[in-house]
mmCIF file of C-alpha atoms in Angstrom:
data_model
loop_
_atom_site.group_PDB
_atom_site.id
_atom_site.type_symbol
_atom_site.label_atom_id
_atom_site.label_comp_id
_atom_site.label_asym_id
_atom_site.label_seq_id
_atom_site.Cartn_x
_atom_site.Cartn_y
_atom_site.Cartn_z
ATOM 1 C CA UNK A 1 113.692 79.422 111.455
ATOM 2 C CA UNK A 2 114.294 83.206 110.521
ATOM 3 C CA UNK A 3 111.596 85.147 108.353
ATOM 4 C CA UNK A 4 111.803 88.136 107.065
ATOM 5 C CA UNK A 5 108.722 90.414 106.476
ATOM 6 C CA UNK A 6 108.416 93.503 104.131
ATOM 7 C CA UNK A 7 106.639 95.422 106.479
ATOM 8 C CA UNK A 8 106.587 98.230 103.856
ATOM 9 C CA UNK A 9 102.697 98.208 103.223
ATOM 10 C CA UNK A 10 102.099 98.347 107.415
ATOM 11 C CA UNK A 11 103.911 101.249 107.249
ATOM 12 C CA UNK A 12 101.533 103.027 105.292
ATOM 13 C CA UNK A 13 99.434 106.052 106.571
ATOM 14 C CA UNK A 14 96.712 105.176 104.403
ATOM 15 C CA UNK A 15 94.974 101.614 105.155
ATOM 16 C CA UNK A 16 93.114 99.983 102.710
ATOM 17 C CA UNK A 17 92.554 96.491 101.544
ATOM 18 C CA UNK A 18 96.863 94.761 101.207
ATOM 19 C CA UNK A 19 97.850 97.623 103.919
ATOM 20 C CA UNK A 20 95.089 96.128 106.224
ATOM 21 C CA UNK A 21 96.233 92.722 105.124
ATOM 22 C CA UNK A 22 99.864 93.022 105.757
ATOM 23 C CA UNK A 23 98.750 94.673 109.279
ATOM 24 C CA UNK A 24 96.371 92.282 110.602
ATOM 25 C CA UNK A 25 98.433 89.385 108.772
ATOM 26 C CA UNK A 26 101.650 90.213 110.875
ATOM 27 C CA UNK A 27 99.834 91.120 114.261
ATOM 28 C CA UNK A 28 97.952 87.394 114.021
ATOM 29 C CA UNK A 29 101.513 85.971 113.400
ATOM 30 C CA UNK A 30 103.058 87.531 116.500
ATOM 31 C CA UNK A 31 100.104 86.100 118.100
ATOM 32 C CA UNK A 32 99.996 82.855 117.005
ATOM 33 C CA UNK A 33 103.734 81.771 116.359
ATOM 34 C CA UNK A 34 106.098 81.853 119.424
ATOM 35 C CA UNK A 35 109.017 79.688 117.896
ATOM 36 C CA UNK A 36 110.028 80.666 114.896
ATOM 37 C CA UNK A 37 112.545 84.130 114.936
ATOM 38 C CA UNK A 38 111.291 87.365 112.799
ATOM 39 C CA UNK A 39 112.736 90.282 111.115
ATOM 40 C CA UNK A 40 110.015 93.381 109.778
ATOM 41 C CA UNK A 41 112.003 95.054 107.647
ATOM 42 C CA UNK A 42 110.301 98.761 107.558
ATOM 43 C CA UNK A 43 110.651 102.383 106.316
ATOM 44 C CA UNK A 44 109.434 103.416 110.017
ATOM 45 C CA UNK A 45 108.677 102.408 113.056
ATOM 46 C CA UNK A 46 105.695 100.073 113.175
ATOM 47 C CA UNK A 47 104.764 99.440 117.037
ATOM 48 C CA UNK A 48 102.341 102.392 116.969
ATOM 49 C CA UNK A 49 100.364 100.299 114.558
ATOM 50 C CA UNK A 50 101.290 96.916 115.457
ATOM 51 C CA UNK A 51 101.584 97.234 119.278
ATOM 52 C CA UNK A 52 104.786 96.069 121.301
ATOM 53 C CA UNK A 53 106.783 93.433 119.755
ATOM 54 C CA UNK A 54 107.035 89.574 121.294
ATOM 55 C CA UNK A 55 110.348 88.942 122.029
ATOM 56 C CA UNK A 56 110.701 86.724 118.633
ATOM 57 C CA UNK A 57 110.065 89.579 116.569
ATOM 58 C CA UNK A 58 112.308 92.299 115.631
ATOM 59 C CA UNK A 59 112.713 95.634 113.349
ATOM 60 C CA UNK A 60 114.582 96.607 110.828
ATOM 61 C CA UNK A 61 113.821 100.592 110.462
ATOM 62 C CA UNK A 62 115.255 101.734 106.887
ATOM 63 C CA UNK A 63 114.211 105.008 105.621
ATOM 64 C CA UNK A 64 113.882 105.968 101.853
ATOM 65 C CA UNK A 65 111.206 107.788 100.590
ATOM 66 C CA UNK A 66 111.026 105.465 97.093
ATOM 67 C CA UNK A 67 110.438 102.337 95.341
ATOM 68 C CA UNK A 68 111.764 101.105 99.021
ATOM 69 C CA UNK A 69 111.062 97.535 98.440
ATOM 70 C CA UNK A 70 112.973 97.213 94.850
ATOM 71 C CA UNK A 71 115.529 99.110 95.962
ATOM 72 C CA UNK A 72 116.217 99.931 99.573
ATOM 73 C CA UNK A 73 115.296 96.385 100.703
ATOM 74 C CA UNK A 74 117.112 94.926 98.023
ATOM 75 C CA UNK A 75 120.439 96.822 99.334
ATOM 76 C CA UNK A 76 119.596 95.499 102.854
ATOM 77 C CA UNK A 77 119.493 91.670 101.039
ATOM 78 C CA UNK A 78 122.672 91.851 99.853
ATOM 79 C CA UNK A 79 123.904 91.475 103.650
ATOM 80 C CA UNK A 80 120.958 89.817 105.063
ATOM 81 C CA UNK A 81 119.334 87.459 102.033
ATOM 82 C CA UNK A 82 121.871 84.554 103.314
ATOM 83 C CA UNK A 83 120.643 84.561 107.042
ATOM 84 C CA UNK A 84 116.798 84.189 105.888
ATOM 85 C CA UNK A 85 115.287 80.998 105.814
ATOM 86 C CA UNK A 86 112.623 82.981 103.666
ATOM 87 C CA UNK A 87 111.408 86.324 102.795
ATOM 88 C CA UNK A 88 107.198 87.211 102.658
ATOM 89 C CA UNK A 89 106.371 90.388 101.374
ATOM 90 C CA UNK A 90 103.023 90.866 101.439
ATOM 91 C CA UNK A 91 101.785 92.902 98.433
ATOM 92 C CA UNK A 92 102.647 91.664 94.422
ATOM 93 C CA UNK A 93 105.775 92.842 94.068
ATOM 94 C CA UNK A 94 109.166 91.338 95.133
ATOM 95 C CA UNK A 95 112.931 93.125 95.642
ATOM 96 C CA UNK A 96 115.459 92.951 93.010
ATOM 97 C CA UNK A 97 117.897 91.302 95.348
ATOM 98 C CA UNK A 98 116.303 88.434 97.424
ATOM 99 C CA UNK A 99 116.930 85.134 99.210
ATOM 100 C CA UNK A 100 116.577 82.302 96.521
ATOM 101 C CA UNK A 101 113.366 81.252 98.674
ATOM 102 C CA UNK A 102 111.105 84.403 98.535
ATOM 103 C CA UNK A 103 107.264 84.148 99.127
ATOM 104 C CA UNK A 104 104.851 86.645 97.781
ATOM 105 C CA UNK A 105 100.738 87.928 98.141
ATOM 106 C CA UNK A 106 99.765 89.225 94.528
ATOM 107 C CA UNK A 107 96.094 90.146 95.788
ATOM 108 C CA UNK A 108 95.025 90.840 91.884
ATOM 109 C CA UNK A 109 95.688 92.140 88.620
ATOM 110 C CA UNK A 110 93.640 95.447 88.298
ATOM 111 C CA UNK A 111 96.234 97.324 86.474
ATOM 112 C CA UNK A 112 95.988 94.547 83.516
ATOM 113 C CA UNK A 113 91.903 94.800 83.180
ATOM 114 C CA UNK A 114 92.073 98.289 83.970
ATOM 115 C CA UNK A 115 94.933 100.166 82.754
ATOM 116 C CA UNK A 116 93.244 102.931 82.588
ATOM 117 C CA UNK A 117 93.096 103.552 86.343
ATOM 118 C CA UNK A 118 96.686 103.931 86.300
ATOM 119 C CA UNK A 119 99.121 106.755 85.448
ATOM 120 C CA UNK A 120 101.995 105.553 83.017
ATOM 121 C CA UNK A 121 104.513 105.695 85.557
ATOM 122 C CA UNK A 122 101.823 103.610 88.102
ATOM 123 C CA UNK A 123 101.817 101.144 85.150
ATOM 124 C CA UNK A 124 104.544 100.900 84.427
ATOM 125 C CA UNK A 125 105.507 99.912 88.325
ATOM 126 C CA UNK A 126 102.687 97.320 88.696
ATOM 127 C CA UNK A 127 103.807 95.578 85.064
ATOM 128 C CA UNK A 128 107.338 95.508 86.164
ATOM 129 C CA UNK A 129 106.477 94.483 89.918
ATOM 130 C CA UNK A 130 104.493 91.679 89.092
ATOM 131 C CA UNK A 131 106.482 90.362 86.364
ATOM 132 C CA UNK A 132 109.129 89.927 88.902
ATOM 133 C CA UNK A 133 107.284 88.120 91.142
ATOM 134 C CA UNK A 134 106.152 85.725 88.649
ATOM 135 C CA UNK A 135 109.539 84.894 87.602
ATOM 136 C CA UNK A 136 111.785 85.087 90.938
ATOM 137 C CA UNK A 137 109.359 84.594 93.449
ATOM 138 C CA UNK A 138 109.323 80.759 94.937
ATOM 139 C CA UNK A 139 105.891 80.798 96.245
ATOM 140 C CA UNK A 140 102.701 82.954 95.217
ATOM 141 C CA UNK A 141 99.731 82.988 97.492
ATOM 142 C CA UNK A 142 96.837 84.971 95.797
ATOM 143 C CA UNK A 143 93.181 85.874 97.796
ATOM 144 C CA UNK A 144 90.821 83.929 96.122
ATOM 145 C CA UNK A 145 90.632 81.203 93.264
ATOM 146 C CA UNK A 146 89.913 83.788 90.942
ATOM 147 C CA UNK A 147 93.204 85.731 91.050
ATOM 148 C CA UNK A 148 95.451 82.556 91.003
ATOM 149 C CA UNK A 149 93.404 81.574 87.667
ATOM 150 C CA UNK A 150 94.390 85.256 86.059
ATOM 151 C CA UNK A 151 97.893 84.800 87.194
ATOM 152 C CA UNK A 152 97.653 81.524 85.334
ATOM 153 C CA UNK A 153 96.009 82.671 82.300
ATOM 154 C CA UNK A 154 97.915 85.883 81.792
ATOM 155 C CA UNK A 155 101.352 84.689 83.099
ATOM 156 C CA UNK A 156 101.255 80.937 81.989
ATOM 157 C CA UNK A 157 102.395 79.941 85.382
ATOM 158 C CA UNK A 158 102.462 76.929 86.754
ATOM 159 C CA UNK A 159 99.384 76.495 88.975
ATOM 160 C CA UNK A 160 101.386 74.358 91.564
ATOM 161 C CA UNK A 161 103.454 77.926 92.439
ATOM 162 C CA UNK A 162 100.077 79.206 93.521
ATOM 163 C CA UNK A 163 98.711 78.663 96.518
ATOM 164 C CA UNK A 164 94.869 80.072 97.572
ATOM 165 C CA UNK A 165 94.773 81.385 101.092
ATOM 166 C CA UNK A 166 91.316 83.373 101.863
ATOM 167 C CA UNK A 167 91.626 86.676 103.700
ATOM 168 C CA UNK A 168 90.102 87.285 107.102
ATOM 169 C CA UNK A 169 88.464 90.170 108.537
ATOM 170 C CA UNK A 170 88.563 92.008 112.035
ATOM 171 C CA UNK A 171 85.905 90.189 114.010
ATOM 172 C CA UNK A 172 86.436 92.797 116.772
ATOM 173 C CA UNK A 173 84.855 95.672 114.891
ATOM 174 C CA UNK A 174 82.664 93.997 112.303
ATOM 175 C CA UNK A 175 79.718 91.797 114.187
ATOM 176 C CA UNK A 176 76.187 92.248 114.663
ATOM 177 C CA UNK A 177 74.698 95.142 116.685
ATOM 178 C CA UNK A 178 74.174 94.509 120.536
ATOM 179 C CA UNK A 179 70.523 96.178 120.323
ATOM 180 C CA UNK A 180 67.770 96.185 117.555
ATOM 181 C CA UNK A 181 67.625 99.590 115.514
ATOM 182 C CA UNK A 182 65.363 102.338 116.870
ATOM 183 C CA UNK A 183 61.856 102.060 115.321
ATOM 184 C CA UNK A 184 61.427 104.808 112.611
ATOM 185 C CA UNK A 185 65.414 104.986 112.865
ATOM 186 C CA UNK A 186 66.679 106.414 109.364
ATOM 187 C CA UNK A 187 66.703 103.669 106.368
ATOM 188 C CA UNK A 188 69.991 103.261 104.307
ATOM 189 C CA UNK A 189 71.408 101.211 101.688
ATOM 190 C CA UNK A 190 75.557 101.540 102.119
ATOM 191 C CA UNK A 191 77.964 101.490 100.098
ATOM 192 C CA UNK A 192 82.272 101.221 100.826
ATOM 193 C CA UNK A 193 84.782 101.508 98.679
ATOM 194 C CA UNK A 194 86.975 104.072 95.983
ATOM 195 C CA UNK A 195 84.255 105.902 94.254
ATOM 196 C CA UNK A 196 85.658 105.202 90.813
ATOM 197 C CA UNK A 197 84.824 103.531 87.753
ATOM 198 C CA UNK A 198 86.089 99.810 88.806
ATOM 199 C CA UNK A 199 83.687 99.932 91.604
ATOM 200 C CA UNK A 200 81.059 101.196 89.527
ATOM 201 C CA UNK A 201 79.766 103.745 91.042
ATOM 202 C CA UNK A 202 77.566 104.911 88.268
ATOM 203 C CA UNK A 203 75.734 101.383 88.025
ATOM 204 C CA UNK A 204 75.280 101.706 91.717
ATOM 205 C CA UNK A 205 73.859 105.518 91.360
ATOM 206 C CA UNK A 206 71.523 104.597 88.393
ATOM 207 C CA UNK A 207 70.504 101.261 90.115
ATOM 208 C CA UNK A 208 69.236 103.304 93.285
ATOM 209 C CA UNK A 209 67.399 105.693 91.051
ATOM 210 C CA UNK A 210 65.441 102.988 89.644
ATOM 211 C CA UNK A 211 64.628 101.297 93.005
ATOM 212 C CA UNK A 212 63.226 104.793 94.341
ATOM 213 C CA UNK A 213 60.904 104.995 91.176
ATOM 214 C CA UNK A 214 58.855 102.825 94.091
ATOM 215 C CA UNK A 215 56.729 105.862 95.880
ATOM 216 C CA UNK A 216 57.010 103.891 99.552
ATOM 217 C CA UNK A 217 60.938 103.012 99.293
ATOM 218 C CA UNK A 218 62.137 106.142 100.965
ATOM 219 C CA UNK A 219 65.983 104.568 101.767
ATOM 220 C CA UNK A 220 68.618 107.383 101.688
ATOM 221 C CA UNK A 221 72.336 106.036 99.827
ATOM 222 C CA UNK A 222 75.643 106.483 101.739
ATOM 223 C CA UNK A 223 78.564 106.315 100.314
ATOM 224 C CA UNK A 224 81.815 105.942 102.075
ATOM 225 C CA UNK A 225 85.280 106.078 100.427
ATOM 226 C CA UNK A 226 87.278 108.869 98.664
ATOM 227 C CA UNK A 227 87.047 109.942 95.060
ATOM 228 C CA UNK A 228 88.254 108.618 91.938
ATOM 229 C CA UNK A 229 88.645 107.583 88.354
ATOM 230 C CA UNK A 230 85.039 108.421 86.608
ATOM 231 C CA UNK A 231 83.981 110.903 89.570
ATOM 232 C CA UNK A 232 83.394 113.635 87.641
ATOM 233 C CA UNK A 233 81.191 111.748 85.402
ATOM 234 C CA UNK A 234 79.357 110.036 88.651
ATOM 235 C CA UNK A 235 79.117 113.855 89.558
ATOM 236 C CA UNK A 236 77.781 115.060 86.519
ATOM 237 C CA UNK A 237 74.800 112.687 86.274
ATOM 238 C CA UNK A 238 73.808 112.989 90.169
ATOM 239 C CA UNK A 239 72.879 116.628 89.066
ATOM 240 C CA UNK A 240 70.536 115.265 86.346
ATOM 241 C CA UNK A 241 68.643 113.561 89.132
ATOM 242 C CA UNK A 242 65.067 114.399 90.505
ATOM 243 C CA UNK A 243 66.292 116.599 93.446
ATOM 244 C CA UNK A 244 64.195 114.688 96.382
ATOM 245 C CA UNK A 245 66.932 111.803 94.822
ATOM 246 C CA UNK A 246 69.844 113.597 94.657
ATOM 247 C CA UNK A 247 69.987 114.987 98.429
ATOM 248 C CA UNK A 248 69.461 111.224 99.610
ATOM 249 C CA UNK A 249 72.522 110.229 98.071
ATOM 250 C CA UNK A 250 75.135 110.967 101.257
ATOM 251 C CA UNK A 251 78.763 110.539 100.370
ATOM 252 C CA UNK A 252 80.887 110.312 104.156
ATOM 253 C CA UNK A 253 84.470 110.553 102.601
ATOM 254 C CA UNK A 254 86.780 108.520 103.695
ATOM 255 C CA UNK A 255 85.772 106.428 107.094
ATOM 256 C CA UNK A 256 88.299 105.069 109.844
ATOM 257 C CA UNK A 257 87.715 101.531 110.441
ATOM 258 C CA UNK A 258 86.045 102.054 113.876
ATOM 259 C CA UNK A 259 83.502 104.462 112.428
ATOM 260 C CA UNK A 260 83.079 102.423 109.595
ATOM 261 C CA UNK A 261 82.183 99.152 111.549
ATOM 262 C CA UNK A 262 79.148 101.884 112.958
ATOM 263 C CA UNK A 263 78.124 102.604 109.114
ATOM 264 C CA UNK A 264 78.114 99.010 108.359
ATOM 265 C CA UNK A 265 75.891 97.615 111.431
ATOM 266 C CA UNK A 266 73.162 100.308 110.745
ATOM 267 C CA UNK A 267 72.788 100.061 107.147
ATOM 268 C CA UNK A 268 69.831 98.101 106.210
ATOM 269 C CA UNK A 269 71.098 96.660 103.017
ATOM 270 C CA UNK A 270 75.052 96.210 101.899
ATOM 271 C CA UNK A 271 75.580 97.032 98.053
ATOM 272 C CA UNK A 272 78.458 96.591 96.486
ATOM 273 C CA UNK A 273 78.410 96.017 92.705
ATOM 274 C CA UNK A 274 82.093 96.143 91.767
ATOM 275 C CA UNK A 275 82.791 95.312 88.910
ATOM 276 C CA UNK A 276 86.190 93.896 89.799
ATOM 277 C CA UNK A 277 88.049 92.641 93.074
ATOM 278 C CA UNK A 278 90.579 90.284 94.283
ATOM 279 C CA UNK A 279 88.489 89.601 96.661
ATOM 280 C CA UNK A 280 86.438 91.727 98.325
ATOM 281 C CA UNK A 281 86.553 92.356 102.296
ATOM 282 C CA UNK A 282 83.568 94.704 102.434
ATOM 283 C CA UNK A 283 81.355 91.825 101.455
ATOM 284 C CA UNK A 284 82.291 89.674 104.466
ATOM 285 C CA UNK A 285 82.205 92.415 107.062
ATOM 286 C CA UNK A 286 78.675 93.353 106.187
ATOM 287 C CA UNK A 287 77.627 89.647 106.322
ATOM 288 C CA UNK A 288 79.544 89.854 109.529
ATOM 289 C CA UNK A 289 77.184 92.632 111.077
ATOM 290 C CA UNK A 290 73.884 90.795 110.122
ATOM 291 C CA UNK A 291 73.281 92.831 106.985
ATOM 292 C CA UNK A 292 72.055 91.006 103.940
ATOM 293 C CA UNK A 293 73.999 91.921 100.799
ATOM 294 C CA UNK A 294 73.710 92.953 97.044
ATOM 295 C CA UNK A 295 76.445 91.930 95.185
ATOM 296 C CA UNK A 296 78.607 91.073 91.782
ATOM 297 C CA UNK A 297 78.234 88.041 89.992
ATOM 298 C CA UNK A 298 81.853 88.703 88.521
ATOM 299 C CA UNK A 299 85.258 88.208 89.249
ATOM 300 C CA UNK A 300 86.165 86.967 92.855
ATOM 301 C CA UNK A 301 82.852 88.313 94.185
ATOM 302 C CA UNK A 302 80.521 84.619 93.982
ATOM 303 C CA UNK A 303 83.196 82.920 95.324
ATOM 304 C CA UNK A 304 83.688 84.905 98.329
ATOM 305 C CA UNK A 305 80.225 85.468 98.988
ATOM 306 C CA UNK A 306 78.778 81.625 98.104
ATOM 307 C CA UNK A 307 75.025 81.429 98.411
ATOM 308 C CA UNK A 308 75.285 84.335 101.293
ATOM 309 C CA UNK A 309 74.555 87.102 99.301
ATOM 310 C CA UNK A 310 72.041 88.525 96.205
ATOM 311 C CA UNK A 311 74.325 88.484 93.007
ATOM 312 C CA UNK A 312 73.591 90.711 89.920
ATOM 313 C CA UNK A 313 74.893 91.527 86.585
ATOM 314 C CA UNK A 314 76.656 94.755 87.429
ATOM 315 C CA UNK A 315 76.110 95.680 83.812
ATOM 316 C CA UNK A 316 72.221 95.762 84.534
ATOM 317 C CA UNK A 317 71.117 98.463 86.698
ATOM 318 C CA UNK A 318 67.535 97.651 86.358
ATOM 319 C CA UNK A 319 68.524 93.773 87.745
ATOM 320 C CA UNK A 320 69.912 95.698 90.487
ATOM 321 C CA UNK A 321 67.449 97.519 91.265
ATOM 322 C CA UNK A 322 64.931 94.775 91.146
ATOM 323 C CA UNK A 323 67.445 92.699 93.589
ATOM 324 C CA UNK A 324 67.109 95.096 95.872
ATOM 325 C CA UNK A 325 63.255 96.143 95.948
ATOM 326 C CA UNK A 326 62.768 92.431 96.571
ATOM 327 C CA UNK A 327 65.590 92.193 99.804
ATOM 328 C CA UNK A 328 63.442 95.421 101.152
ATOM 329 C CA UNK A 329 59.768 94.205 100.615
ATOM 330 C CA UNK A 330 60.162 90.450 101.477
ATOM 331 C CA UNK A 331 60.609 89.898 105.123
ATOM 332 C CA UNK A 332 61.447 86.311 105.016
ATOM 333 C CA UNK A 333 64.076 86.582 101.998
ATOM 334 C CA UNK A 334 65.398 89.584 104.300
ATOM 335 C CA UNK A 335 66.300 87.341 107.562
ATOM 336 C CA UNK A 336 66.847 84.458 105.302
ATOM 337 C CA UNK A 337 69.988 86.679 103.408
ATOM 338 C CA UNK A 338 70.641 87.652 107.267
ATOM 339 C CA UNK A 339 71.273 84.223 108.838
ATOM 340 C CA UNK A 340 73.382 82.986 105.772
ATOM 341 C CA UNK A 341 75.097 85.880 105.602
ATOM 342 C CA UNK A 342 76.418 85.508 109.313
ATOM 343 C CA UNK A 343 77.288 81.740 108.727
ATOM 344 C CA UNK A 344 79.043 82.712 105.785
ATOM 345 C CA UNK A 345 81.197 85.086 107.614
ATOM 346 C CA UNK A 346 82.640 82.410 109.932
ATOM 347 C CA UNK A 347 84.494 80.813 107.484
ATOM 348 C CA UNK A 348 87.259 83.420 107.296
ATOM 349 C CA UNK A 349 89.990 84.436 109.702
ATOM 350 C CA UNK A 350 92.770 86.250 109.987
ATOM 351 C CA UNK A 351 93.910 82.942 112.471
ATOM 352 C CA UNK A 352 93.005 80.307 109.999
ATOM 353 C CA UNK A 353 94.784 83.035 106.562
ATOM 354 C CA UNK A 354 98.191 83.186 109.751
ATOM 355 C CA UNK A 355 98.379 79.684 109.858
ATOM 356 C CA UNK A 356 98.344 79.022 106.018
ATOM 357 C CA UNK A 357 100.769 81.566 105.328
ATOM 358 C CA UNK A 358 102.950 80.165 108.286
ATOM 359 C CA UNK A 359 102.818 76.333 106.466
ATOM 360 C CA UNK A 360 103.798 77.587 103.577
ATOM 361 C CA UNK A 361 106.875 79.762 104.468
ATOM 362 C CA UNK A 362 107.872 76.808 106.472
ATOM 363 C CA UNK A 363 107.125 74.381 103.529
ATOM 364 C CA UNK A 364 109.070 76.350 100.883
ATOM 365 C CA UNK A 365 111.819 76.990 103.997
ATOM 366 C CA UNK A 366 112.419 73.264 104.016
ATOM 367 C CA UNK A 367 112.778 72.916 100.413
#
């Protein structure tokens, strides 16, 4: 069988959550799959991110600087749609010219419960993008249950063209620490993500000013991920903080995934009180490390996490707070969240999310 990959998204300079998915989900195919023939059609070269190639996979290197997948790969279809078995492309959006049997990821619809987020043009992109991969696509696989019942709700589509296949996360990096922190080692509570208004950053800020209203919790807040929509109003209120608050509240910038993995190990409490994801990586690489979590109720968040993590209201800072005052003062509940957390975590794979995807591009292949 011949696949073809957009390999678009592992192309990317900038990795975050369906750039990391289309990277780790293509290196754990070349890993796993030996017998079926692949084609990664690509703006670039991707070996310096991918590694060599098995002999069953191939590139396609097409430069254009634009809309590649709508357009350039759709000009590269027109010679090459009728020698696919099947097409993936592995982020929501599909090219205007494709085979007939053309498999999708559409990891969530942000841009419809927060258009704000977006520039016109931006939403205009993701509207049209997504409406084309609802109508043309064959297959749809989606992160979590979650997304596939938004698709359904806002699309009307059937749920049978949906298929649920959980991410996995890089088990190299993200895994306990091999000795026991330093005693009187520096407390933190970390955060990771866009430090915008979706992730809500300023429920997260005024949540950690509560908790420090208690005169022995002396846990500085790190922050790791680059700015966005709401800063400046996150900004604005940091300076109306007691001062002894404000310079414990450490914001890293953007993080490389090795230095990251460091962050995460160390931290003695993962919070992450988005109010909206697809579902949510950061949450399983902190369980991952042996760090007990504090985390939405909402959207794909309670699915992902199960009974491995502290949900709150996101709306309620003072619930927050309160969530986690109790993970810090009781011990038990503290190595309790610990060991479920780490159980948890072995439930996703980027092996068990390759094979999956592999069935069902050989499934909808056959058809």
């Amino acid at each position: 069988m011949l696949i073809g990959i957009d390999g678009s998204r592992t192309a990317k300079d900038a990795h975050t959550g369906t750039e990391l998915y289309s990277t780790k989900l293509i290196q754990t195919l070349m890993h796993i799959d030996n017998e079926n023939q692949y084609i990664l059609y690509t703006p670039k070269d991707l070996t310096p991110r991918l590694g060599n190639l098995p002999n069953n996979f191939s590139q396609n290197i097409i430069p254009f600087k634009k809309l590649w997948t709508q357009i350039r790969l759709s000009w590269e279809m027109l010679k090459d749609s009728g020698k696919l078995d099947v097409l993936f492309v592995p982020s929501h959006t599909i090219p205007l010219i494709h085979p007939k049997k053309t498999v999708v990821t559409v990891h969530d619809l942000g841009f419809l419960h927060f258009p704000e987020l977006y520039s016109k043009t931006e939403l205009a992109y993701q509207k049209f993008g997504l409406n084309m991969a609802v109508k043309h696509a064959s297959h749809i696989i989606t992160p979590s249950i979650y997304t596939k019942k938004d698709i359904v709700r806002n699309f009307g589509l059937n749920p049978k063209k949906i298929t649920v296949v959980y991410h996995g996360y890089n088990n190299d990096l993200y895994k306990p620490r091999l000795y026991p922190k330093k005693e009187g080692g520096e407390l933190y509570i970390f955060f990771v993500g866009r430090l915008e208004y979706k992730k809500n950053i300023m429920g997260l800020i005024q949540a950690y000013e509560m908790l420090r209203r208690e005169p022995k919790i002396k846990h500085k807040l790190v922050l790791a991920g680059k700015p966005g929509y709401g800063y400046e109003e996150y900004r604005e209120f940091l300076k109306t903080l007691p001062e002894n608050i404000q310079k414990d509240i450490i914001e890293l910038g953007y993080v490389p995934d090795q230095e990251l993995a460091g962050w995460v190990k160390n931290a003695d409490i993962f919070f992450f009180p988005s109010y909206f994801e697809g579902f949510g990586f950061p949450v399983i690489e902190a369980m991952a490390c042996g760090v007990p979590v504090v985390t939405s109720k909402i959207t794909s968040i309670p699915e992902i996490a199960g009974s491995a993590a502290m949900l709150v209201n996101p709306n309620k800072p003072f619930e927050m707070a309160a969530a986690l005052s109790k993970l810090i003062n009781d011990h038990k509940l503290y190595k309790s969240y610990i060991s479920k957390g780490k159980v948890r975590s072995t439930l996703f794979s980027w092996e068990k999310s390759a094979n999956q995807t592999l069935n069902i591009l050989e499934n909808i292949a056959k058809e």
